[in-house]
mmCIF file of C-alpha atoms in Angstrom:
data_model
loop_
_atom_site.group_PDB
_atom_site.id
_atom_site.type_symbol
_atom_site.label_atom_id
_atom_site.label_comp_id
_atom_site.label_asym_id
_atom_site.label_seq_id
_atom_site.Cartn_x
_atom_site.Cartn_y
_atom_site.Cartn_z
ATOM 1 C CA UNK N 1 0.000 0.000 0.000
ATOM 2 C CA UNK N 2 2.608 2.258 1.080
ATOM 3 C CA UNK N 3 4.997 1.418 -2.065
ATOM 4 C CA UNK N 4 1.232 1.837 -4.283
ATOM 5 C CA UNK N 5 0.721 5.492 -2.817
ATOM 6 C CA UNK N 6 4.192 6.549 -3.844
ATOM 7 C CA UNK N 7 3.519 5.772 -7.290
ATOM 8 C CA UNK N 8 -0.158 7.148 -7.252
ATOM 9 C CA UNK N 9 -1.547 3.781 -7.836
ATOM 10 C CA UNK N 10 -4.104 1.604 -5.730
ATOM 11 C CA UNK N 11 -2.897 -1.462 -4.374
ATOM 12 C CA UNK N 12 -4.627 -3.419 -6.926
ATOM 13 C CA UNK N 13 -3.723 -1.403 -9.886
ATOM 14 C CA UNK N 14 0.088 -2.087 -8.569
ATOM 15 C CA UNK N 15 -0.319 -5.333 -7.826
ATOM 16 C CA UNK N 16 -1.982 -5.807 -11.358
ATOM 17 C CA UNK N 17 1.153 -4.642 -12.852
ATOM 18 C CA UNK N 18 3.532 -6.542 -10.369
ATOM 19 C CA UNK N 19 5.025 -9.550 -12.383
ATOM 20 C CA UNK N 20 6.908 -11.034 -9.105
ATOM 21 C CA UNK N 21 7.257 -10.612 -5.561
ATOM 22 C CA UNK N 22 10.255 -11.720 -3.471
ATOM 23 C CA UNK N 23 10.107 -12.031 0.019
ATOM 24 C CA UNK N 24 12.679 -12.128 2.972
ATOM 25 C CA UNK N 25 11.632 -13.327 6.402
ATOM 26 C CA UNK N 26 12.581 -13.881 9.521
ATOM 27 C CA UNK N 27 9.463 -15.767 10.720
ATOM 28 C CA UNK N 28 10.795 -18.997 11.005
ATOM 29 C CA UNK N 29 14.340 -17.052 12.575
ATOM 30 C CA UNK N 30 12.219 -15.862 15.468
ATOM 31 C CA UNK N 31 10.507 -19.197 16.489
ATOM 32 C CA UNK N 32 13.949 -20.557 17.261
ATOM 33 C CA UNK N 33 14.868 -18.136 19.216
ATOM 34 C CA UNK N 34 11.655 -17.628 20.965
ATOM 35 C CA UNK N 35 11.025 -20.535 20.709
ATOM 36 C CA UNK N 36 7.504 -20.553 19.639
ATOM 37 C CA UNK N 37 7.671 -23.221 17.499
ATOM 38 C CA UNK N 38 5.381 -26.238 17.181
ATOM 39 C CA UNK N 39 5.225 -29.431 19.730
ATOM 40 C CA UNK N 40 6.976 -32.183 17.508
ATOM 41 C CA UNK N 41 6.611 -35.734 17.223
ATOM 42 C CA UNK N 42 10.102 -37.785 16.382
ATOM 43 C CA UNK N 43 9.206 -41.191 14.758
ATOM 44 C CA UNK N 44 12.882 -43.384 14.495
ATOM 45 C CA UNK N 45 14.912 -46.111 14.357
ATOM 46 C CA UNK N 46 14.904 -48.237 17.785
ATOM 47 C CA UNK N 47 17.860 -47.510 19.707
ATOM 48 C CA UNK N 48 18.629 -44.054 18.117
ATOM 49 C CA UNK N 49 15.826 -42.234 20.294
ATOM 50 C CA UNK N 50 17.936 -39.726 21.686
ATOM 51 C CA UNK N 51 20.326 -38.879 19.053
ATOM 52 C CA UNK N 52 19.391 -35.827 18.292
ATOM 53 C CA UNK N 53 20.062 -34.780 22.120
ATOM 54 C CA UNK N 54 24.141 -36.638 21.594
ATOM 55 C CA UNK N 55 24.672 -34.220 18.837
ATOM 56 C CA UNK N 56 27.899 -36.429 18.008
ATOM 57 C CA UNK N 57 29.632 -35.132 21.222
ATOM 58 C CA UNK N 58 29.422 -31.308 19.613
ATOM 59 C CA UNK N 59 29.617 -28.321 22.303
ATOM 60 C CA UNK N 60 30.141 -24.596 21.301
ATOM 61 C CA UNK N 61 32.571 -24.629 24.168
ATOM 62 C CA UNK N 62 34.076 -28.161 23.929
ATOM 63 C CA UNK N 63 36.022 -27.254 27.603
ATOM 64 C CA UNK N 64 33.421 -26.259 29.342
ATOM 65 C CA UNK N 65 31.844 -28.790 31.361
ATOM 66 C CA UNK N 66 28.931 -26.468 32.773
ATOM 67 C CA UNK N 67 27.754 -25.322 29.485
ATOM 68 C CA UNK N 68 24.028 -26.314 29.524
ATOM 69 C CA UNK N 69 22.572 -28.501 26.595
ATOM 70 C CA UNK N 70 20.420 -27.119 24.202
ATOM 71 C CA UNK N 71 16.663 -27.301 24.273
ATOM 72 C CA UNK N 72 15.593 -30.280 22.222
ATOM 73 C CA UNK N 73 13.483 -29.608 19.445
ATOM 74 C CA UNK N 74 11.458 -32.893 20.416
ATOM 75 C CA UNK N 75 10.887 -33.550 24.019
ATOM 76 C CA UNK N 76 11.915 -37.277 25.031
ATOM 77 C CA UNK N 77 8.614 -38.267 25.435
ATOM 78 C CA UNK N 78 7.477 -36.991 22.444
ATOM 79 C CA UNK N 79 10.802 -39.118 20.512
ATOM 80 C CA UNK N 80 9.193 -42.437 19.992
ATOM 81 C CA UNK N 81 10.945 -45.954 17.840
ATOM 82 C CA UNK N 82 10.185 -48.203 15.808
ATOM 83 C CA UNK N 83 12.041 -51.819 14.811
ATOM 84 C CA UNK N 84 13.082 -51.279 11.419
ATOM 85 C CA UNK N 85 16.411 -51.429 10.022
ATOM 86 C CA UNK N 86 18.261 -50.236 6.549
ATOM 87 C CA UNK N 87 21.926 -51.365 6.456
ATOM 88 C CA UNK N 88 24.487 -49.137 5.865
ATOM 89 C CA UNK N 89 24.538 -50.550 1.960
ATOM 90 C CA UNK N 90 20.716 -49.558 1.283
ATOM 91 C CA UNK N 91 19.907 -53.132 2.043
ATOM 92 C CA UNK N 92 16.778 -53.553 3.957
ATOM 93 C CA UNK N 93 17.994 -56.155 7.195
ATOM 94 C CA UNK N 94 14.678 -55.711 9.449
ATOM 95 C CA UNK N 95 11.350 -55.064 7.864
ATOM 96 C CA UNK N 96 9.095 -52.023 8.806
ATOM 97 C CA UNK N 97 6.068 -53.320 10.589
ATOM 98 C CA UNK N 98 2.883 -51.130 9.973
ATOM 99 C CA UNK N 99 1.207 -52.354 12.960
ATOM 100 C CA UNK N 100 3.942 -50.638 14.739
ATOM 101 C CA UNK N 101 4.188 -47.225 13.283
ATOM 102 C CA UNK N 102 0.181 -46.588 12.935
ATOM 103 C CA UNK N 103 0.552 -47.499 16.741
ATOM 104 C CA UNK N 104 3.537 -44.841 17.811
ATOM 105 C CA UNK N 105 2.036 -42.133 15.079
ATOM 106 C CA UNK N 106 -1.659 -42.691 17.369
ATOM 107 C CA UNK N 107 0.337 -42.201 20.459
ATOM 108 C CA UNK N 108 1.887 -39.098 19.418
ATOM 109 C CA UNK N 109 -1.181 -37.247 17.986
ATOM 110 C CA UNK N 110 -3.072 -38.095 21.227
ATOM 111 C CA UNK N 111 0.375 -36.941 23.184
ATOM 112 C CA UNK N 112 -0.994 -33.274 21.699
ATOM 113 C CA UNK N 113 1.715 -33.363 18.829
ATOM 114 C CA UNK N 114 1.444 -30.581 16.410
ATOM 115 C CA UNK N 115 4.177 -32.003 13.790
ATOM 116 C CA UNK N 116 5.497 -35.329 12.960
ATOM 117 C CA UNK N 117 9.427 -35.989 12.051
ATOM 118 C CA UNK N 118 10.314 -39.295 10.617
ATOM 119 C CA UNK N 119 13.998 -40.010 10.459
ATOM 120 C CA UNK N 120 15.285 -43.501 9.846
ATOM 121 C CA UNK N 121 18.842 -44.945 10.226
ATOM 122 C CA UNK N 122 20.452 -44.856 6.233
ATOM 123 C CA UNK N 123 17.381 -43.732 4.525
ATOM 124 C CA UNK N 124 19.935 -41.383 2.704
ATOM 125 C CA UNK N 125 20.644 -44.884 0.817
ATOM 126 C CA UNK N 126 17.255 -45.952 0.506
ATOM 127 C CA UNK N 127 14.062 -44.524 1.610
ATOM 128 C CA UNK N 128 11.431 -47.178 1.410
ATOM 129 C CA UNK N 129 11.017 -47.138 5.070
ATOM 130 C CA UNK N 130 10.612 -43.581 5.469
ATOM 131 C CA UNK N 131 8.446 -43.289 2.820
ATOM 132 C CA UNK N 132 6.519 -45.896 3.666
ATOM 133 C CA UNK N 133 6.225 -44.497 7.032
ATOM 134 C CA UNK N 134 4.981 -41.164 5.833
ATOM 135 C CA UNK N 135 1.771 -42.609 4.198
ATOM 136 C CA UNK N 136 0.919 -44.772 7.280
ATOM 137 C CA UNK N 137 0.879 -41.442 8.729
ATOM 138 C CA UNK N 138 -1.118 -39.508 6.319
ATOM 139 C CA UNK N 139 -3.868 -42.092 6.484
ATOM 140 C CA UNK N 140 -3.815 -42.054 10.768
ATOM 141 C CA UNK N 141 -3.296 -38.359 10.654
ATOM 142 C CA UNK N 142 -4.934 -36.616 8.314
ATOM 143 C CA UNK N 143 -3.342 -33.153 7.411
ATOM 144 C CA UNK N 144 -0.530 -33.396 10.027
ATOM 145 C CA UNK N 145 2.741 -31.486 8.809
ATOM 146 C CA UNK N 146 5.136 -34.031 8.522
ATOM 147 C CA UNK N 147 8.824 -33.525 7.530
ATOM 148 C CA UNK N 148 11.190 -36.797 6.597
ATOM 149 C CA UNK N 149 14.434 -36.553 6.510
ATOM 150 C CA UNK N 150 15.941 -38.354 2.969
ATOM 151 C CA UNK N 151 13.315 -35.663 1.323
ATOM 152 C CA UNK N 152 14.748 -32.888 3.736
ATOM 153 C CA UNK N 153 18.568 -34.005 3.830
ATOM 154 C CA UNK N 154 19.162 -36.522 2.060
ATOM 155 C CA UNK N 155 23.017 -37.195 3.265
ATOM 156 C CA UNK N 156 24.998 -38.908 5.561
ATOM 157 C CA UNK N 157 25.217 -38.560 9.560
ATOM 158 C CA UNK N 158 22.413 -39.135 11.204
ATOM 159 C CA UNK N 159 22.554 -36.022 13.538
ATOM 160 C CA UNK N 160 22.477 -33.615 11.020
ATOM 161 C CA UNK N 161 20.140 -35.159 8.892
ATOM 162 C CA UNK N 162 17.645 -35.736 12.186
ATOM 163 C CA UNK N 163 18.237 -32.190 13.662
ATOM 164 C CA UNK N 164 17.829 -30.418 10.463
ATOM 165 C CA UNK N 165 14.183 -32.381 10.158
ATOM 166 C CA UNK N 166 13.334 -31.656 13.150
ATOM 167 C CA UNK N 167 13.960 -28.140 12.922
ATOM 168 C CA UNK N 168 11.608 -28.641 10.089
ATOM 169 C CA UNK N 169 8.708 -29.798 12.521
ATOM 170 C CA UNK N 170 9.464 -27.500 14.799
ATOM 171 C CA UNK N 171 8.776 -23.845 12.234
ATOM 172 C CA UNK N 172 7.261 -25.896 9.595
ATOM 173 C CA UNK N 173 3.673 -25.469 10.574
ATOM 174 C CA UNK N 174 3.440 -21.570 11.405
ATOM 175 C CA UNK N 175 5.469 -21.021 8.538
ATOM 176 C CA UNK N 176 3.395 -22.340 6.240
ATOM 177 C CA UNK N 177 0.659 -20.934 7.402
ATOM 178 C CA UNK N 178 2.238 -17.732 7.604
ATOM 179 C CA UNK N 179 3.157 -17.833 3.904
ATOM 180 C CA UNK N 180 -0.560 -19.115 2.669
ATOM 181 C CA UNK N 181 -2.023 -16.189 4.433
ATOM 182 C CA UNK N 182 0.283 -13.761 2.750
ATOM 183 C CA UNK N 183 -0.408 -15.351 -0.650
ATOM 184 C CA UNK N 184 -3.596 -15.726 -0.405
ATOM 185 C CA UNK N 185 -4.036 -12.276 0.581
ATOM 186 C CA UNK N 186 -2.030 -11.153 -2.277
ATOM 187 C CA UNK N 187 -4.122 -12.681 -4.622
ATOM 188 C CA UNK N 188 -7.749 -11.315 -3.364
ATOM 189 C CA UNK N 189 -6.382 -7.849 -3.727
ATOM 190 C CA UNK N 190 -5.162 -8.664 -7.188
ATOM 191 C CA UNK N 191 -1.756 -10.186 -7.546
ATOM 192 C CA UNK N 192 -1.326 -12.652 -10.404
ATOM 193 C CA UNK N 193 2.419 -12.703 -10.315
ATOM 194 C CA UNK N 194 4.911 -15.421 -9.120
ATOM 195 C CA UNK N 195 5.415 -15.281 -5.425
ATOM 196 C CA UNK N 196 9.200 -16.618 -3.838
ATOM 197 C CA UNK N 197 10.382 -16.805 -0.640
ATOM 198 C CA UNK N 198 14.324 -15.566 0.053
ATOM 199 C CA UNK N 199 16.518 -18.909 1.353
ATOM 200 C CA UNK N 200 19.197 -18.900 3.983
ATOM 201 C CA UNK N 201 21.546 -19.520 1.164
ATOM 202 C CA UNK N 202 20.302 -16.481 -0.528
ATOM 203 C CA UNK N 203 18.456 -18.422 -3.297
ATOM 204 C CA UNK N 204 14.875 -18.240 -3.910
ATOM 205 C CA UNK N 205 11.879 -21.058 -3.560
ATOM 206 C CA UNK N 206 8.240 -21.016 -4.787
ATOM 207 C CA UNK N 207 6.124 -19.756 -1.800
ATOM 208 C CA UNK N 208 3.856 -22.591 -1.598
ATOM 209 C CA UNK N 209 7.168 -24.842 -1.604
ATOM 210 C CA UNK N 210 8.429 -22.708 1.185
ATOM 211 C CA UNK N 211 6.431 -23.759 3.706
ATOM 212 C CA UNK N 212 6.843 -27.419 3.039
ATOM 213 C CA UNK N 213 11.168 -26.920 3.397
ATOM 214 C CA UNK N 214 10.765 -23.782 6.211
ATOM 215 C CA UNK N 215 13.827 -24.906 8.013
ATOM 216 C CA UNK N 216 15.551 -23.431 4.577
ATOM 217 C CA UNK N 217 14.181 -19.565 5.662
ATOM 218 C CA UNK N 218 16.228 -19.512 8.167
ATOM 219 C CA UNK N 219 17.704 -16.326 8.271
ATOM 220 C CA UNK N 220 15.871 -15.969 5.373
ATOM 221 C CA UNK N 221 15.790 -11.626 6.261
ATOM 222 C CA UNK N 222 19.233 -11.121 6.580
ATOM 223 C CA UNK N 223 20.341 -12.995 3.375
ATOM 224 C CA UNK N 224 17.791 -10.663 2.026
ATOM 225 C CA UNK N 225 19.311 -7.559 3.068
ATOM 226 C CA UNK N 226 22.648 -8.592 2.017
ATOM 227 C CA UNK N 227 21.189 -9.403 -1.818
ATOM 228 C CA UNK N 228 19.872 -6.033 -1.183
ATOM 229 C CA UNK N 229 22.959 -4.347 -0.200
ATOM 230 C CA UNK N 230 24.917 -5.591 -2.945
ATOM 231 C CA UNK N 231 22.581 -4.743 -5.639
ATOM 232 C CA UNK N 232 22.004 -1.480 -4.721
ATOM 233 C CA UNK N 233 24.834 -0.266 -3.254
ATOM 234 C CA UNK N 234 27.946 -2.196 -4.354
ATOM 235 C CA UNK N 235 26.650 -2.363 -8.041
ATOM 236 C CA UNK N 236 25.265 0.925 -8.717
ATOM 237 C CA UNK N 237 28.174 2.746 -6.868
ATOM 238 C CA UNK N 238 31.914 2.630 -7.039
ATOM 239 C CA UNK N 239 32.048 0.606 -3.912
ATOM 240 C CA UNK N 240 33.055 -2.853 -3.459
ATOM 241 C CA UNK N 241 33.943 -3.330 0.071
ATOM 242 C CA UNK N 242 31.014 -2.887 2.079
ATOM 243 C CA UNK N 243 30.103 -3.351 5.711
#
């Protein structure tokens, strides 16, 4: 509106004319650090329950033996296993049993879940089990926002892959709704355009997209206002080195 008065147009005859819209955000930024985010639900491999609480042994102060842990994205109770097993070949040793994870996905949504994270052991190699595991979930939780890891991080070591799909769970859900209400209000007041959402890498992502891969916004602002900074500052001006 503001950016529609300065060129003496009304918002829809603006956005009418508005071919795309790129947006930087920091909405998923400030649930981690107010942690506001959703109550997730961590479906795994038995025995690996609490690996994303090991971290592989990482501290940010490695000598510092009264540094407190982080908060875990996923409470323990809310971390629950299932017997399944991909070897580290993308052989399948131990069968998923269905029985099992329509069982622990019930127990969660009843636990007051808001988000469900499903990160198997391997699935990097192959992800039959966590795919599988996703549609047992659709069908005994309809519309729950769930976030797998071998489609969020599809690489090796288990921590990072689990954390990062976690952190997924955890902004996923506000996020996307977030976005949809932004989009959709765009639209009823006239915009036709493509709509994309700033990454923490400083790429861009289709908006819609966005909300399903959220833990990618992070610091989603700031990469914006660097883009920003060097297009309009370092080259439209004889500076290069810039602050």
């Amino acid at each position: 509106e503001q950016a529609a008065a300065q060129l003496e147009l009304t918002l829809p005859e603006l956005l009418a004319r508005t071919d795309r819209i790129v947006h930087g955000t920091t909405v998923a930024t400030n649930m981690m650090i107010e942690g506001t985010g959703s109550r997730v639900g961590l479906l795994t491999t038995a025995g690996f329950r609490d690996e994303i609480e090991y971290r592989r042994g990482l501290k940010e102060a490695i000598y510092d033996p009264t540094l407190p842990p982080p908060r875990p994205l996923a409470r323990r109770r809310d971390r629950l296993t299932v017997r399944e097993r991909v070897g580290a070949d993308g052989s399948i040793s131990i069968a998923l049993d269905d029985a099992e994870v329509r069982r622990r996905v019930g127990e969660l949504r009843d636990a007051g879940c808001e988000a469900l994270a499903i990160g198997f052991l391997f699935s990097f190699l192959n992800p039959a089990h966590e795919q599988r595991a996703r549609s047992l979930a659709e069908e005994e939780w309809p519309g729950v926002y769930l976030s797998v890891s071998s489609e969020m991080l599809p690489q090796v070591r288990e921590y990072e892959r689990f954390s990062t799909t976690a952190v997924n769970a955890y902004v996923g859900p506000k996020t996307a709704d977030y976005l949809g209400r932004l989009e959709a209000g765009l639209a009823e007041a006239g915009f036709r355009g493509e709509f994309l959402v700033i990454l923490s890498n400083g790429g861009v992502i289709d908006g819609q997209f966005a909300g399903r891969r959220a833990a990618f916004l992070l610091r989603s602002g700031p990469a914006g206002g660097v883009l920003a900074a060097t297009e309009l500052l370092a080259k439209r001006t004889a500076h290069r080195n810039l602050i």
